[in-house]
Amino acid sequence: MWIEDYALIGDMQSAALVGRNGSIDWLCLPRFDSPSCFGALLGGKNHGQWWIGPSHAERPRATRRRYRGETLVLESEWDTPTGTVRVIDFMPTRHTNPDLVRIVEGVSGTVAMATEIRIRFDYGRIVPWVRRSDGLLQAIGGPDSVWLHAPVPLQGGDYAHHASFEVSAGERMAFIFTWHPSHEPKPVEIDPYEQLVETEKLWDEWVAQCTYQGPWREAVVRSLITLKALTYAPTGGIVAAPTTSLPEDLGGVRNWDYRYCWLRDATMTLDALIGAGYLDEARAWRSWLLRAIAGRAQDLQIMYGVAGERRLTELELGWLPGYENSRPVRIGNGAVEQLQLDVYGEVLNSLHLSRVSGLEPDHRAWTIQCELVAYVEEHWDEPDEGLWEVRGPRRHFTHSKVMCWVALDRAVKQVESFGKAGPLERWKETRDRIHAEICDKAFDPVRGTFTQSYGSRELDAALLLIPIVGFLPPEDPRVIGTVEAIQRELMADGFVLRYPVAADNDVDGLPGGEGAFLACSFWLAEALAMIGRKAEAVELFERLLELRNDVGLLAEEFDPRYGRMVGNFPQAFSHVPLIHVARALS
């Protein structure tokens, strides 16, 4: 299946991807970054998969599917010659153990159904020992154990379990899949129908807090729900995506693990949530942040595990062939060791926004901010790997310098607006020095545009953030020239590329091409609106909205060469700017 053929369900600690054909092809338990127990997404059915659908050799795609209202409860329906059947998929709020519930519901007539489940632990590497106990199916492999409650008899064979059954109009059958540590006793079984009601109620109550009422409310709310689903409730951390190694270039090597908390992605996500009225998430994230980065400012990482883990060693899983043979499949992320100076500005900006939005002050937060600013004062003039985590040589990336300016600027604003204690005049002087250097070394006066790095001629979509973060006013000719240059030189087939990817451009140190990062096109829409070209902005924004799949989700990129989504899915970095643009245009 294509990446956009999947829908997301989750319990704000982990998430599953459900295909249009009724197959769950990705689920990691008990956390987003745990090894998978269903990993067919990155291989085949023998790497773990759970399918339910009408009996048919081809496993037909659902006739239609949707989320139930403004929730994360998925409904898939099949029309067959003998009737219509519905499968309801959801993950209830976590009690003690994670549960996955699949309810088969007869809508009309009588439909012959089938299911096949192949449980594989450790990313498809471990075939578990399976036994029957108390009428349930139990699978055990190392530290993992799963209990499956099925309303129909399951028959074993070929390292899988199968069942055929019928469902008639008005009938409901619930399958319950529960994970727990293998050394612990059997978990208490939940009531699936009661949990369905509770799960819908939870999402309805959460969405009711949304303050956005503009013309694109449906898209904004679905994006907000997706972002909420990417939060790790026990700690307040926010993952970039629930998947690993979905390729940026089909068949290529640009395959990365996004199941971690990037400070940049998390702060942008937080900005979107705060702007829609969700301060509880801001409070939880601030607590996560203070725990995760506790220590010396020079030890700040660009990303952490969902509980603040710092060691995210990158490994390759050679037994997995990858999505559409895109190798290698990676877990962990080597970019954790990189220097990316822009994250200091992202963190300072987010904490400032939280304070402006009404979040109560936290003395520890200001102490840490002062330490981060001190680090920026000492290191802002160094080269780094930048926003795009290049694996080529370090450079003086313009966006990184701009975000260093943001770090100082937001610290100054905290002193001026909230009476915080700090060396105000020194910070102002450093802020102004950074600003002057960027305007001198990163601006090409001949072409009238800022460039990707000092001394380069290349463009970078991140330059579109210059007016958005307040570095220069939108009406400044240098801003307008940059926006127009990016429109002219970085757009391909109507989408904005991150930067030129070519054999003679070694900026990222990687072979092959990539799709268009959707965030970049959203940034262009917002920048166009800011410079007064609102009609163009609306046209671009609505064209981008049409890329969402049938249930409103976006991957990291869209590849116009194939007319397909690529990259990890669903991606916070795509849904966040969607929300920002909707607010800007409203």
XYZ file of N, CA and C in Angstrom, residues 104-206:
309
model
N -16.029 -5.516 14.887
C -16.660 -5.818 13.608
C -18.166 -5.662 13.800
N -18.781 -4.863 12.937
C -20.192 -4.496 13.116
C -20.953 -4.725 11.815
N -22.021 -5.514 11.874
C -22.860 -5.698 10.701
C -23.743 -4.488 10.473
N -23.713 -3.948 9.260
C -24.527 -2.776 8.920
C -25.793 -3.201 8.178
N -25.641 -4.093 7.197
C -26.796 -4.610 6.468
C -26.467 -5.992 5.919
N -27.484 -6.813 5.719
C -27.283 -8.154 5.171
C -26.401 -9.006 6.058
N -25.748 -9.980 5.447
C -24.799 -10.856 6.132
C -23.535 -10.943 5.300
N -22.401 -10.719 5.935
C -21.124 -10.662 5.223
C -20.180 -11.722 5.776
N -19.578 -12.496 4.884
C -18.547 -13.459 5.267
C -17.249 -12.702 5.528
N -16.679 -12.903 6.712
C -15.488 -12.174 7.131
C -14.342 -13.137 7.408
N -13.137 -12.563 7.491
C -11.959 -13.350 7.843
C -10.969 -12.458 8.574
N -10.116 -13.090 9.344
C -9.030 -12.361 10.002
C -7.785 -13.225 10.003
N -6.638 -12.593 9.975
C -5.349 -13.274 10.070
C -4.434 -12.393 10.897
N -3.824 -12.986 11.917
C -2.919 -12.220 12.770
C -1.578 -12.927 12.857
N -0.530 -12.157 12.600
C 0.847 -12.644 12.706
C 1.581 -11.710 13.660
N 1.836 -12.165 14.856
C 2.514 -11.367 15.865
C 4.012 -11.621 15.755
N 4.784 -10.546 15.611
C 6.240 -10.657 15.512
C 6.863 -9.559 16.379
N 7.620 -9.980 17.377
C 8.267 -9.003 18.251
C 9.623 -8.573 17.680
N 10.148 -7.484 18.245
C 11.481 -6.972 17.890
C 11.616 -6.713 16.392
N 10.699 -5.910 15.864
C 10.747 -5.499 14.458
C 10.725 -6.693 13.502
N 9.883 -7.668 13.815
C 9.722 -8.806 12.926
C 10.743 -9.908 13.093
N 11.661 -9.767 14.034
C 12.755 -10.741 14.169
C 12.361 -11.935 15.026
N 11.452 -11.745 15.988
C 11.113 -12.807 16.932
C 9.729 -13.371 16.632
N 9.692 -14.655 16.306
C 8.425 -15.370 16.180
C 8.075 -15.885 17.578
N 6.980 -15.411 18.173
C 6.725 -15.758 19.571
C 6.215 -17.182 19.755
N 6.299 -17.643 20.975
C 5.673 -18.880 21.396
C 4.221 -18.553 21.708
N 3.291 -19.271 21.112
C 1.861 -18.977 21.255
C 1.164 -20.166 21.905
N 0.309 -19.868 22.866
C -0.468 -20.913 23.533
C -1.856 -20.376 23.854
N -2.753 -21.281 24.181
C -4.098 -20.897 24.593
C -4.186 -20.984 26.113
N -4.828 -19.986 26.692
C -4.963 -19.951 28.147
C -6.254 -19.236 28.504
N -7.104 -19.893 29.299
C -8.382 -19.306 29.729
C -9.214 -18.837 28.546
N -9.151 -19.574 27.450
C -9.934 -19.215 26.284
C -9.331 -18.106 25.447
N -8.167 -17.577 25.836
C -7.507 -16.499 25.094
C -6.248 -17.039 24.422
N -5.719 -16.251 23.506
C -4.467 -16.577 22.838
C -3.372 -15.740 23.484
N -2.274 -16.363 23.893
C -1.158 -15.633 24.461
C 0.086 -15.872 23.616
N 0.781 -14.778 23.283
C 2.036 -14.855 22.543
C 3.141 -14.296 23.427
N 4.244 -15.036 23.544
C 5.363 -14.628 24.392
C 6.651 -14.708 23.591
N 7.451 -13.644 23.712
C 8.770 -13.639 23.084
C 9.679 -12.695 23.828
N 10.620 -13.234 24.631
C 11.510 -12.372 25.403
C 10.727 -11.531 26.401
N 10.907 -10.220 26.401
C 10.225 -9.371 27.377
C 8.774 -9.056 27.035
N 8.338 -9.451 25.833
C 7.018 -9.067 25.353
C 6.009 -10.197 25.491
N 4.785 -9.806 25.835
C 3.686 -10.760 25.868
C 2.426 -10.059 25.383
N 1.630 -10.788 24.624
C 0.374 -10.260 24.104
C -0.733 -11.261 24.387
N -1.881 -10.746 24.790
C -3.085 -11.556 24.951
C -4.099 -11.097 23.918
N -4.703 -12.040 23.222
C -5.712 -11.720 22.215
C -7.035 -12.369 22.599
N -8.035 -11.521 22.843
C -9.394 -12.007 23.063
C -10.124 -11.930 21.731
N -10.595 -13.064 21.243
C -11.311 -13.108 19.966
C -12.688 -13.726 20.185
N -13.724 -13.159 19.563
C -15.074 -13.698 19.730
C -15.349 -14.918 18.859
N -14.355 -15.320 18.059
C -14.492 -16.487 17.181
C -13.268 -17.364 17.362
N -13.371 -18.670 17.105
C -12.217 -19.563 17.255
C -11.116 -19.224 16.250
N -9.876 -19.181 16.729
C -8.716 -18.928 15.875
C -7.937 -20.216 15.684
N -7.581 -20.510 14.444
C -6.831 -21.708 14.108
C -5.393 -21.336 13.745
N -4.433 -22.094 14.298
C -3.037 -21.818 14.020
C -2.548 -22.519 12.777
N -1.518 -21.929 12.149
C -0.906 -22.521 10.966
C -0.019 -21.515 10.272
N 1.138 -21.972 9.794
C 2.071 -21.098 9.078
C 2.484 -19.907 9.950
N 2.694 -20.164 11.241
C 3.128 -19.136 12.189
C 2.175 -17.938 12.222
N 0.884 -18.241 12.063
C -0.155 -17.214 12.120
C -1.407 -17.854 12.695
N -2.420 -17.015 12.950
C -3.712 -17.522 13.400
C -4.801 -16.917 12.526
N -5.758 -17.763 12.142
C -6.777 -17.393 11.176
C -8.162 -17.716 11.729
N -9.147 -17.017 11.188
C -10.538 -17.358 11.497
C -11.426 -16.867 10.372
N -12.489 -17.612 10.091
C -13.535 -17.189 9.169
C -14.836 -17.142 9.955
N -15.662 -16.144 9.694
C -16.908 -15.995 10.445
C -17.868 -15.127 9.638
N -19.078 -15.026 10.082
C -20.075 -14.170 9.438
C -20.579 -13.140 10.432
N -20.972 -11.992 9.899
C -21.593 -10.963 10.722
C -22.825 -10.449 9.990
N -23.915 -10.353 10.721
C -25.185 -9.890 10.145
C -25.547 -8.523 10.702
N -26.480 -7.868 10.058
C -26.911 -6.530 10.464
C -27.262 -6.517 11.948
N -26.712 -5.541 12.668
C -26.992 -5.396 14.090
C -26.061 -6.155 15.004
N -25.258 -7.079 14.468
C -24.321 -7.846 15.289
C -23.020 -7.068 15.475
N -22.390 -7.256 16.654
C -21.079 -6.667 16.921
C -20.172 -7.724 17.546
N -18.943 -7.764 17.086
C -17.946 -8.692 17.611
C -16.675 -7.903 17.905
N -16.151 -8.033 19.122
C -14.984 -7.247 19.530
C -13.747 -8.127 19.698
N -12.672 -7.735 19.041
C -11.354 -8.337 19.229
C -10.524 -7.380 20.079
N -9.831 -7.919 21.086
C -9.037 -7.088 21.986
C -7.612 -7.624 22.030
N -6.664 -6.760 21.706
C -5.241 -7.102 21.669
C -4.561 -6.315 22.791
N -3.970 -7.010 23.767
C -3.389 -6.351 24.943
C -1.938 -6.772 25.122
N -1.050 -5.796 25.225
C 0.374 -6.054 25.475
C 0.674 -5.902 26.959
N 1.622 -6.686 27.457
C 2.141 -6.462 28.807
C 3.499 -7.129 28.926
N 4.308 -6.744 29.904
C 5.604 -7.399 30.092
C 5.411 -8.886 30.376
N 6.228 -9.715 29.765
C 6.012 -11.157 29.829
C 6.179 -11.730 31.234
N 6.848 -11.022 32.125
C 7.054 -11.546 33.477
C 5.888 -11.213 34.409
N 4.932 -10.423 33.930
C 3.816 -10.031 34.775
C 2.600 -10.927 34.530
N 1.673 -10.984 35.504
C 0.482 -11.826 35.323
C -0.438 -11.289 34.242
N -1.363 -12.125 33.822
C -2.298 -11.748 32.771
C -3.030 -10.460 33.126
N -3.109 -9.500 32.212
C -3.784 -8.237 32.502
C -5.290 -8.394 32.606
N -5.906 -7.432 33.289
C -7.361 -7.400 33.410
C -7.959 -7.043 32.053
N -8.978 -7.773 31.655
C -9.601 -7.532 30.355
C -10.529 -6.320 30.424
N -10.473 -5.476 29.420
C -11.317 -4.282 29.379
C -12.668 -4.616 28.735
N -13.632 -3.736 28.940
C -14.916 -3.816 28.234
C -14.781 -2.983 26.965
N -14.744 -3.598 25.787
C -14.454 -2.840 24.560
C -15.521 -1.810 24.221
N -16.770 -2.116 24.505
C -17.841 -1.187 24.137
C -17.882 0.000 25.093
N -17.596 -0.247 26.338
C -17.499 0.850 27.305
C -16.320 1.748 26.960
N -15.193 1.140 26.569
C -14.011 1.920 26.214
C -14.217 2.714 24.933
N -15.037 2.198 24.016
C -15.353 2.952 22.808
C -16.059 4.253 23.163
N -17.044 4.166 24.044
C -17.775 5.358 24.492
C -16.828 6.323 25.186
N -15.965 5.796 26.076
C -15.044 6.653 26.828
C -14.029 7.316 25.903
N -13.548 6.592 24.907
C -12.552 7.156 23.991
C -13.155 8.285 23.157
N -14.360 8.083 22.654
C -15.024 9.154 21.905
C -15.270 10.371 22.794
N -15.673 10.136 24.015
C -15.930 11.230 24.949
C -14.658 12.022 25.222
N -13.553 11.313 25.415
C -12.272 11.990 25.664
C -11.914 12.942 24.534
N -12.022 12.454 23.295
C -11.655 13.300 22.160
C -12.647 14.437 21.968
N -13.925 14.183 22.159
C -14.926 15.244 22.028
C -14.656 16.368 23.027
N -14.331 15.998 24.245
C -14.069 17.012 25.271
C -12.796 17.781 24.972
N -11.792 17.084 24.438
C -10.539 17.769 24.127
C -10.731 18.741 22.970
